[in-house]
XYZ file of C-alpha atoms in Angstrom:
664
model
C -12.184 -24.237 33.823
C -9.194 -24.562 32.175
C -6.235 -24.237 34.263
C -3.871 -23.277 31.608
C -6.154 -20.646 30.700
C -7.304 -19.080 33.977
C -3.215 -19.221 34.538
C -2.225 -17.044 31.774
C -5.682 -14.347 32.067
C -4.667 -14.057 35.849
C -0.771 -13.203 35.107
C -2.021 -11.109 32.492
C -5.193 -9.368 34.760
C -2.968 -8.791 37.660
C 0.341 -7.813 36.334
C 3.793 -6.696 38.476
C 3.447 -4.016 40.123
C 6.995 -2.964 41.173
C 9.213 -0.636 39.463
C 11.766 -2.679 38.629
C 10.287 -5.671 37.097
C 8.216 -3.452 34.940
C 11.354 -1.514 33.497
C 12.476 -5.545 32.619
C 9.279 -5.711 30.798
C 9.789 -2.173 29.203
C 13.532 -3.271 27.577
C 12.356 -6.723 26.633
C 9.271 -4.606 25.038
C 11.864 -2.137 23.311
C 12.250 -4.373 20.303
C 8.610 -4.144 19.519
C 8.287 -0.516 18.546
C 7.519 0.088 15.075
C 7.293 4.125 14.919
C 6.392 6.850 17.406
C 7.602 10.443 17.992
C 11.209 11.617 20.097
C 11.847 15.040 20.613
C 15.187 16.660 19.958
C 15.985 19.714 21.558
C 17.274 21.653 18.490
C 15.278 21.051 15.675
C 12.083 19.907 15.050
C 10.183 16.837 16.354
C 11.808 13.443 14.440
C 9.922 10.726 13.673
C 11.567 7.803 14.038
C 10.788 4.227 12.303
C 12.278 1.483 13.907
C 12.283 -1.369 11.404
C 9.850 -3.563 13.501
C 7.517 -4.231 10.592
C 10.245 -5.509 8.397
C 11.713 -7.581 11.326
C 8.920 -9.179 11.735
C 8.037 -10.358 8.787
C 11.510 -11.591 8.366
C 10.940 -13.677 11.917
C 8.027 -15.364 10.544
C 8.565 -16.155 7.275
C 9.351 -19.674 6.720
C 11.168 -21.906 3.887
C 9.626 -22.295 0.371
C 6.585 -19.468 1.973
C 4.612 -18.082 -0.711
C 3.787 -14.908 -1.113
C 2.364 -13.131 2.199
C -0.508 -10.528 2.340
C -0.037 -9.142 5.693
C -2.950 -7.297 7.621
C -2.812 -4.659 10.001
C -5.241 -4.262 13.046
C -4.849 -1.296 15.118
C -5.955 -0.961 18.454
C -7.043 3.001 19.345
C -8.204 4.343 23.043
C -8.011 6.471 25.619
C -4.782 5.913 28.336
C -5.830 3.721 30.596
C -8.437 1.677 28.050
C -6.474 -1.638 28.336
C -5.465 -2.015 24.763
C -2.338 -3.426 25.966
C -4.297 -6.013 27.783
C -6.418 -6.807 24.930
C -4.088 -7.647 22.220
C -1.593 -9.294 25.166
C -4.936 -11.672 25.735
C -5.000 -12.190 21.678
C -1.787 -13.261 21.670
C -1.716 -15.563 24.397
C -4.728 -16.997 24.427
C -3.574 -18.065 20.589
C -0.285 -18.976 21.050
C -1.466 -21.483 23.633
C -3.152 -23.514 21.204
C 0.069 -23.946 18.588
C 2.214 -27.065 19.244
C 5.571 -26.300 20.830
C 4.372 -22.906 21.982
C 6.507 -23.024 24.695
C 9.634 -23.216 22.245
C 8.673 -19.950 20.370
C 7.086 -17.170 22.677
C 5.301 -14.671 20.773
C 6.235 -11.052 21.340
C 3.288 -8.696 23.171
C 2.574 -6.187 25.212
C 3.621 -4.780 28.794
C 0.225 -3.955 30.951
C 0.624 -1.325 33.064
C -0.571 -1.632 36.630
C -3.862 0.043 38.326
C -0.949 1.705 40.791
C 0.588 3.122 37.573
C -2.909 4.447 35.816
C -2.327 7.788 35.650
C 0.103 8.137 33.127
C 0.513 5.994 29.984
C 2.505 2.607 29.753
C 2.807 1.957 26.086
C 4.617 4.903 24.180
C 4.603 5.366 20.845
C 3.368 2.603 18.671
C 4.276 -1.343 18.899
C 3.704 -3.965 16.345
C 2.992 -7.776 17.633
C 2.382 -10.863 15.284
C -1.264 -12.776 15.500
C 0.669 -16.378 16.686
C -2.109 -18.203 14.666
C -1.385 -16.306 11.134
C 1.689 -15.295 11.403
C 3.409 -18.559 9.461
C -0.056 -18.295 7.107
C -0.701 -16.440 3.711
C -2.729 -13.543 5.339
C -0.516 -12.760 8.729
C -2.198 -10.778 11.084
C 0.007 -7.866 12.954
C -1.487 -5.766 15.686
C -0.356 -2.335 16.035
C -0.507 -1.011 19.834
C -1.298 2.293 19.358
C 0.097 5.122 22.119
C -2.780 6.290 24.309
C -5.101 9.589 23.078
C -5.387 12.318 25.780
C -2.478 11.004 27.408
C -1.064 14.886 27.249
C 2.437 16.123 27.420
C 2.778 12.940 30.179
C 5.359 11.620 28.763
C 4.777 7.105 28.443
C 6.563 4.691 30.935
C 7.901 2.816 28.000
C 9.635 6.303 26.920
C 11.244 6.840 29.871
C 13.013 3.609 30.208
C 14.151 4.197 26.756
C 15.664 7.551 27.000
C 17.846 6.059 30.436
C 18.116 3.018 28.704
C 19.532 4.492 25.822
C 23.363 3.926 25.512
C 23.047 0.037 26.235
C 22.825 -1.466 22.439
C 22.659 -5.448 24.072
C 18.467 -6.719 22.996
C 19.648 -10.562 23.326
C 20.103 -11.052 19.951
C 16.706 -9.811 18.575
C 16.311 -8.535 14.594
C 16.523 -5.270 14.175
C 15.644 -3.842 11.100
C 16.632 0.245 11.730
C 14.304 2.640 10.206
C 15.271 5.810 8.817
C 14.987 8.887 10.865
C 12.898 11.677 9.286
C 12.249 15.206 10.842
C 8.605 16.169 11.375
C 9.117 19.422 9.131
C 6.520 20.984 9.628
C 6.632 21.946 13.262
C 9.227 24.228 12.052
C 6.344 26.415 11.389
C 3.458 24.740 13.306
C 4.305 24.965 16.999
C 1.432 23.116 18.280
C 3.635 20.118 16.125
C 6.064 19.878 18.939
C 3.376 18.365 21.481
C 3.738 14.763 21.698
C -0.183 14.877 22.091
C -0.604 16.358 18.904
C 1.739 13.651 17.027
C -0.889 11.466 18.423
C -4.157 12.855 17.749
C -2.734 13.505 13.921
C 0.160 11.769 12.538
C -0.724 8.685 14.382
C -4.310 8.618 13.576
C -3.167 9.494 9.396
C -0.564 6.780 9.044
C -2.835 3.909 10.719
C -6.313 4.659 9.034
C -4.586 5.301 5.960
C -3.260 1.713 5.974
C -5.264 -0.871 8.446
C -7.510 -3.005 7.819
C -9.096 -3.078 10.841
C -9.286 -0.152 13.504
C -10.280 -1.654 17.063
C -11.610 0.729 19.494
C -11.116 -0.032 23.158
C -13.049 2.092 25.640
C -13.541 1.096 29.758
C -16.561 3.332 30.319
C -19.190 1.689 28.593
C -22.192 3.585 30.350
C -22.200 6.495 27.977
C -21.683 4.835 24.634
C -22.779 7.587 22.557
C -20.986 10.435 24.212
C -17.527 8.493 24.045
C -17.219 5.530 21.876
C -19.105 6.761 18.610
C -17.563 10.242 19.402
C -14.040 8.597 19.474
C -15.102 6.631 16.334
C -16.362 9.678 14.332
C -13.334 11.889 15.975
C -10.322 9.663 15.224
C -12.075 8.977 11.372
C -12.512 12.701 10.864
C -9.464 13.745 11.198
C -7.850 11.286 8.281
C -10.504 10.656 5.971
C -9.368 13.913 3.259
C -5.757 12.996 4.284
C -5.420 9.832 1.270
C -6.738 9.559 -1.907
C -7.150 6.646 -3.819
C -6.894 4.778 -0.752
C -8.533 1.104 -2.470
C -10.648 0.140 0.958
C -11.720 2.000 3.998
C -10.725 0.178 7.045
C -13.817 -2.184 9.109
C -14.728 -1.119 12.967
C -14.442 -2.891 16.170
C -15.633 -1.349 19.575
C -14.491 -3.041 22.082
C -16.370 -2.650 25.489
C -14.007 -3.278 27.980
C -14.604 -4.552 31.910
C -18.526 -5.212 31.346
C -20.233 -6.151 34.116
C -21.079 -9.547 33.779
C -24.860 -8.995 34.807
C -25.651 -7.911 31.342
C -28.458 -9.750 29.301
C -26.755 -12.955 28.491
C -27.783 -12.058 25.096
C -25.244 -8.812 25.135
C -22.125 -11.071 24.660
C -23.503 -12.063 21.212
C -21.412 -10.048 18.876
C -24.570 -9.319 15.947
C -26.750 -8.473 19.409
C -25.029 -6.226 20.729
C -23.851 -4.078 17.289
C -27.500 -4.527 16.768
C -29.277 -3.357 20.126
C -26.258 -0.446 20.213
C -26.692 0.742 16.933
C -30.655 0.976 17.693
C -30.309 2.660 20.451
C -28.278 5.283 19.187
C -29.463 5.238 15.306
C -31.599 8.852 16.146
C -28.379 10.787 17.035
C -27.862 12.036 13.912
C -31.168 13.805 14.343
C -30.742 15.073 18.270
C -28.003 15.541 18.919
C -25.559 18.206 18.196
C -22.539 16.433 17.369
C -23.750 13.703 15.305
C -26.018 16.022 13.618
C -23.360 18.160 12.526
C -21.523 15.318 10.909
C -24.697 13.524 9.275
C -25.265 17.201 7.356
C -21.922 17.388 6.181
C -22.369 14.083 4.577
C -26.054 14.938 3.036
C -24.679 17.839 1.534
C -22.497 15.443 -0.246
C -25.189 13.519 -1.317
C -25.316 10.627 0.821
C -28.182 9.541 2.571
C -27.969 9.928 6.281
C -31.419 8.066 7.721
C -29.590 6.880 10.927
C -26.504 6.575 13.114
C -24.937 3.203 11.298
C -25.595 5.060 7.749
C -23.237 7.725 9.513
C -20.845 5.423 10.578
C -20.191 3.595 7.792
C -19.045 7.085 5.572
C -15.569 6.445 7.181
C -15.877 2.948 8.089
C -16.569 -0.413 5.647
C -18.340 -1.867 8.490
C -18.603 -1.946 12.571
C -18.749 -4.547 15.387
C -19.525 -4.186 18.986
C -18.124 -6.720 21.191
C -18.155 -6.965 25.098
C -14.749 -8.323 27.299
C -16.088 -8.888 30.840
C -14.458 -7.362 34.191
C -11.642 -9.179 35.681
C -12.704 -12.022 37.575
C -14.809 -14.137 34.560
C -11.840 -15.923 33.082
C -13.780 -17.954 31.087
C -16.224 -15.775 30.049
C -13.487 -13.830 29.238
C -11.450 -16.489 27.313
C -14.958 -17.211 25.260
C -15.418 -13.661 23.868
C -11.463 -13.359 23.295
C -12.428 -16.565 20.774
C -15.103 -14.305 19.551
C -12.799 -10.928 19.185
C -10.434 -12.719 16.813
C -12.842 -14.595 14.940
C -14.459 -10.925 13.930
C -11.109 -9.611 13.185
C -10.457 -12.351 10.669
C -13.900 -11.789 9.274
C -12.794 -8.317 8.772
C -9.375 -8.695 7.570
C -10.881 -11.277 4.533
C -13.261 -8.695 3.652
C -11.062 -6.175 3.512
C -8.659 -8.494 1.252
C -11.214 -9.184 -0.734
C -12.143 -5.410 -1.298
C -8.309 -4.907 -2.602
C -7.802 -7.998 -4.527
C -11.515 -6.430 -6.599
C -9.551 -3.160 -6.940
C -6.198 -4.912 -7.792
C -4.884 -3.265 -5.242
C -2.907 -6.153 -2.621
C -0.087 -5.510 -1.814
C 2.318 -8.226 -0.570
C 5.251 -8.287 2.032
C 7.193 -6.015 -0.116
C 4.862 -3.693 -1.404
C 3.402 -3.094 1.525
C 6.404 -1.626 2.795
C 7.136 0.177 0.452
C 3.477 1.487 1.057
C 4.281 2.457 4.562
C 7.912 4.175 4.176
C 6.436 6.131 1.649
C 3.594 7.465 4.284
C 6.257 8.126 6.856
C 8.175 10.140 4.390
C 4.831 11.701 2.984
C 3.032 12.387 6.881
C 6.076 14.180 8.274
C 7.213 16.730 5.138
C 3.061 17.401 4.660
C 0.564 18.482 6.573
C -2.280 19.383 4.501
C -1.379 17.648 1.281
C -3.011 13.667 0.833
C -1.164 10.894 0.738
C -1.949 9.459 -2.700
C -1.796 5.635 -3.311
C -1.942 6.390 -7.222
C 1.645 8.053 -7.027
C 3.513 5.647 -4.826
C 1.897 2.242 -7.075
C 3.501 4.268 -10.318
C 6.896 4.607 -8.748
C 6.928 0.931 -6.981
C 6.023 -0.859 -10.218
C 6.313 -4.286 -10.074
C 8.598 -6.122 -12.347
C 6.432 -6.384 -15.707
C 5.356 -9.875 -15.836
C 4.512 -9.462 -20.311
C 3.808 -7.471 -23.023
C 0.897 -6.346 -21.789
C 2.146 -4.942 -18.461
C 5.128 -3.273 -20.218
C 2.284 -1.242 -22.615
C 0.941 -0.535 -18.931
C 4.110 0.713 -17.959
C 4.752 2.944 -20.606
C 1.009 4.817 -20.422
C 1.360 4.707 -16.612
C 3.963 6.805 -17.352
C 2.789 8.910 -20.500
C -0.250 10.257 -17.785
C 2.357 10.772 -14.978
C 4.526 13.300 -17.378
C 2.230 14.673 -19.682
C -1.273 14.828 -17.374
C -2.994 14.824 -21.194
C -6.792 13.786 -20.039
C -7.497 12.976 -23.508
C -7.534 8.681 -22.947
C -8.611 7.975 -26.335
C -6.064 11.035 -27.634
C -3.588 9.080 -25.205
C -3.943 4.982 -26.666
C -3.946 6.698 -30.184
C -0.476 8.040 -29.979
C 0.833 5.223 -28.094
C -0.527 3.386 -30.972
C 2.107 4.154 -33.502
C 4.965 2.916 -30.991
C 2.682 -0.264 -30.067
C 2.628 -1.511 -33.107
C 6.101 -0.649 -34.251
C 6.848 -2.615 -31.116
C 5.023 -5.609 -32.516
C 5.913 -5.774 -36.570
C 9.813 -5.201 -34.815
C 9.185 -8.255 -32.260
C 8.005 -10.204 -34.991
C 10.805 -9.783 -37.198
C 13.259 -10.535 -34.447
C 11.839 -13.651 -33.369
C 11.273 -14.926 -37.485
C 8.047 -15.078 -36.144
C 5.860 -16.945 -39.850
C 3.451 -14.710 -41.339
C 2.664 -11.557 -41.844
C 2.340 -9.070 -38.312
C -1.158 -8.209 -39.283
C -2.178 -11.886 -38.905
C 0.121 -12.847 -36.045
C -2.052 -9.994 -34.149
C -4.906 -11.534 -33.082
C -3.243 -14.964 -32.341
C 0.519 -13.652 -29.973
C -0.453 -9.472 -29.609
C -3.905 -8.535 -28.974
C -4.806 -9.970 -25.749
C -2.192 -7.958 -23.698
C -2.833 -4.798 -25.808
C -6.633 -5.310 -24.307
C -5.322 -6.171 -21.173
C -2.807 -3.132 -20.779
C -5.669 -1.083 -21.607
C -8.453 -2.582 -18.639
C -5.691 -2.406 -16.315
C -4.650 1.177 -17.341
C -9.049 2.522 -17.223
C -8.783 0.377 -13.693
C -5.872 1.817 -11.831
C -4.504 5.275 -13.337
C -7.508 6.800 -15.159
C -9.233 9.344 -12.880
C -13.429 10.135 -12.507
C -14.469 12.407 -14.866
C -16.991 13.518 -12.293
C -16.288 17.703 -11.770
C -18.440 19.709 -8.462
C -20.567 22.753 -9.205
C -17.314 25.054 -7.821
C -15.394 23.440 -10.260
C -13.396 20.517 -8.460
C -12.472 17.498 -10.298
C -12.665 14.083 -8.759
C -8.919 12.380 -8.739
C -9.873 8.653 -7.417
C -9.182 6.102 -10.045
C -12.421 3.498 -10.295
C -10.207 0.783 -8.640
C -10.127 2.798 -5.841
C -13.357 5.010 -6.167
C -15.993 2.733 -4.145
C -14.126 3.344 -0.543
C -14.437 7.205 -0.233
C -16.671 8.640 -3.383
C -15.651 11.855 -5.433
C -12.833 13.294 -4.270
C -10.364 16.705 -4.504
C -6.958 16.365 -5.879
C -6.238 17.617 -2.276
C -7.845 15.322 -0.634
C -11.575 17.050 0.637
C -14.720 14.468 -0.471
C -16.914 16.406 -2.559
C -19.777 14.271 -3.527
C -20.714 10.467 -2.907
C -21.428 8.180 -6.037
C -20.037 5.932 -7.986
C -17.050 6.429 -10.859
C -18.386 7.912 -13.826
C -15.845 8.564 -17.427
C -16.903 7.604 -20.795
C -13.278 6.656 -21.554
C -13.131 2.571 -20.942
C -12.349 -0.710 -22.060
C -15.155 -1.643 -22.889
C -16.564 1.202 -24.785
C -12.715 1.459 -26.319
C -11.311 -1.526 -26.710
C -12.428 -1.909 -29.992
C -11.455 1.299 -31.329
C -8.047 0.801 -29.830
C -7.235 -2.501 -32.128
C -8.486 0.058 -34.860
C -5.632 2.112 -34.123
C -3.533 -0.706 -33.934
C -4.021 -2.975 -37.394
C -3.900 0.291 -39.028
C -1.092 1.084 -37.717
C 0.564 -2.340 -38.470
C -1.055 -1.821 -41.876
C 1.385 1.147 -42.818
C 4.348 -0.516 -40.978
C 4.300 -2.971 -42.894
C 3.756 -1.389 -46.349
C 6.410 0.963 -45.441
C 8.644 -1.986 -44.664
C 8.464 -4.024 -47.871
C 8.188 -0.871 -49.856
C 12.175 -0.001 -48.772
C 12.549 -3.702 -48.747
C 12.011 -3.516 -52.660
C 13.560 -0.227 -53.163
C 17.560 -1.910 -51.974
C 17.752 -5.415 -52.179
C 20.367 -6.888 -49.702
C 23.731 -7.149 -50.272
C 24.734 -10.683 -52.323
C 26.741 -11.855 -48.890
C 23.656 -11.010 -46.324
C 21.142 -13.000 -44.944
C 17.728 -12.357 -46.118
C 16.539 -12.388 -42.304
C 19.803 -9.995 -40.822
C 18.825 -7.371 -43.720
C 14.989 -7.698 -42.584
C 15.900 -7.460 -39.037
C 18.221 -3.936 -39.527
C 15.206 -2.653 -41.755
C 12.867 -3.466 -39.068
C 15.121 -1.618 -36.119
C 15.586 1.503 -38.274
C 12.322 1.868 -38.660
C 11.329 1.465 -35.034
C 13.897 3.841 -34.517
C 11.926 6.576 -36.827
C 8.980 5.225 -35.122
C 10.287 6.126 -31.237
C 11.718 9.184 -32.475
C 8.409 10.760 -34.039
C 6.447 8.920 -30.701
C 8.733 10.533 -27.953
C 8.229 13.870 -29.752
C 4.448 13.931 -30.114
C 3.586 15.878 -27.074
C 4.546 19.449 -27.163
C 6.686 20.570 -24.478
C 8.618 16.728 -24.226
C 11.047 14.872 -25.699
C 12.419 10.912 -24.834
C 14.494 12.431 -22.229
C 11.330 12.640 -20.160
C 10.815 9.216 -20.596
C 12.822 6.886 -18.145
C 12.138 3.335 -16.539
C 14.390 0.860 -14.830
C 11.317 -1.918 -14.768
C 10.236 -1.786 -18.775
C 12.865 -1.397 -22.061
C 10.891 1.909 -23.884
C 12.583 1.340 -26.736
C 10.988 -2.285 -27.606
C 8.112 -2.700 -24.358
C 9.151 -6.771 -24.447
C 11.417 -7.087 -22.229
C 13.051 -5.964 -18.480
C 15.915 -3.002 -19.111
C 19.321 -4.669 -18.190
C 21.959 -1.579 -19.852
C 22.279 1.794 -18.493
C 23.164 4.082 -21.639
C 25.056 7.650 -20.599
C 21.645 9.254 -21.573
C 19.972 7.715 -18.663
C 17.582 5.582 -20.583
C 18.568 1.577 -19.846
C 17.691 -0.524 -22.581
C 17.193 -4.680 -22.531
C 19.784 -6.953 -24.303
C 18.057 -7.688 -27.460
C 17.960 -3.897 -28.235
C 21.690 -3.122 -27.080
C 22.613 -6.114 -29.852
C 19.970 -4.779 -32.248
C 21.366 -1.235 -32.237
C 24.849 -1.303 -31.282
C 28.061 -2.988 -32.603
C 30.170 -5.755 -31.673
C 33.370 -4.480 -29.848
C 34.600 -7.839 -27.754
C 33.108 -11.363 -27.521
C 31.269 -10.315 -24.516
C 30.751 -6.196 -25.722
C 28.769 -4.101 -28.069
C 29.897 -0.585 -28.515
C 26.567 2.307 -28.799
C 27.262 5.770 -30.544
C 23.721 7.031 -29.865
C 20.203 6.240 -28.009
C 17.517 4.520 -30.081
C 14.985 6.958 -27.948
C 16.366 9.433 -29.920
C 19.049 8.470 -32.025
C 19.798 12.799 -33.520
C 22.076 12.546 -29.990
C 25.047 11.155 -31.047
C 26.951 9.552 -27.382
C 30.172 12.144 -26.680
C 32.362 8.524 -27.034
C 31.340 5.301 -27.590
C 29.583 4.031 -24.561
C 31.054 -0.272 -23.631
C 27.922 -2.384 -22.490
C 29.302 -5.263 -21.260
C 27.129 -8.627 -21.880
C 26.580 -11.994 -19.787
C 28.582 -14.564 -21.935
C 25.027 -16.952 -23.753
C 25.946 -20.139 -21.844
C 27.662 -18.342 -18.882
C 25.818 -20.427 -15.341
C 24.664 -18.549 -12.082
C 27.824 -17.691 -10.140
C 26.987 -17.281 -6.387
C 28.793 -14.816 -4.386
C 29.110 -16.098 -0.186
C 30.546 -13.353 1.993
C 31.194 -15.431 5.366
C 32.250 -14.330 8.434
C 30.409 -11.441 8.328
C 29.731 -10.103 11.946
C 27.560 -7.388 12.777
């Protein structure tokens, strides 16, 4: 027997019983609180984000670290099932294997004493780092959710927080204080004022929407069918339709805690335990009224439900069953915790691959943006689903190339106009893109005609933009018999099938659309070449009609003529959609004047242009400043006074501002 493992597990499974010791532990654990509900006697409950996700990611970031993609593993179960104990074992036993682990101990949950097993120990949702993956490209985070069916009993941790609210000394731990949000719909829904309602409705929606793996922890393993599977489906059914365009649904792991060591030896093997238990309940979809109801619901939507595993996979990507022995079998416990950790890693890897295939991976900053949007949504909208595509449109990363900028423009058109005809959208867009290509050729003094340069320099970017638009922003064309249209896009359609705007799943089946990159890419290039040919002809016609002044270099004359033609094209393009004008199209990441650069200079009309476009349509004021009298996106409207834009000198280096002696 490994003495260190024995001592670690013994300390976890025999927690302190004195109130003073537990209070001290809860006080130390308070900084791990991620989010939760606090009652406000003067108004609706307050959803409090404590900034734990940002703090944890900052604390585990390594020097020169690359892009990281956090994986969220949520632990759910009834009060007293052992969720906190399980996370503490996962953290402690993995921490034990790290070099110099004593120098940087990882935080882990407070385990409740059996003397206090009638009241919840952990309150709200806490977040912990997995020691083995914390500093890797794919860090796993453990979310410890407040126990279900705890009723209105205030958890021990929350009682302490109220008692110590005035004490802000947290021993130097880092805090990224989040924004408090009112639970708006609690004003009209009295049930939403209860703590249990938040635990059953708000927390599951958030965790199901953003988790890669859900771990259900149960202590009474004799009634697997009535307890484990009922909890599994009940918990997911309240959340499945609370989001649309979700890139993947979570994997499920059922942990049968405190299993009698006398079970068949094969039951400690995860695949065997999973197979046997699922076989045992296979026919429940025909015999148990609770599961028959769920099975019939999915059969009406076209899903084939022949056994319990088929039903579970309507709500989860996959399922596994892991047994943890009852107290006393320390080495067996260690072996099973290792197996559980390995299974969690495998499920997280599968979730990562699914998101990667859907082009919807989220790095630290992107996931935090999704989480904040989720907090905003689920505290204000009780019955509306969270839309991943809407958030992606608002939080698009800075475009890297011409293709990304075209994609940004196409997505903006779709967002503003709600156009339902894909070919029509790209036919109109082709005039703007072709004009941008022609202007770029002139501005960059590329040798040759724009028509000849298109295939070499621009075609791949244009096709890539079409491909990503069809994949990430164009909805499925399926319409149900009742006239409800599917809103899921191709990249996130597989997870839930056909889903209506309100979140309701209306049918099973694959993504459908006649508009696709495969079917339309050739026509898209034809549109672009046709527009390029027309622009080039007009350019040469005007160039021949009015020769440049004697002192003007030919290249300057050509650029000014190209800029003038491009401005005419933009005026026509931004008035193409009836009821909309250029004022509806703004962006902080794409210059809508050239589709080539990231914008830097805001104008009084609200548009933001890149330096190249400012210099093209303005005139020199001083050595490093330019005056603009109008915005080229709608040149018919002049500014009330000339707008001064200051530019960084061409050869100016980088300046670093250091704030020394800053005290928090």
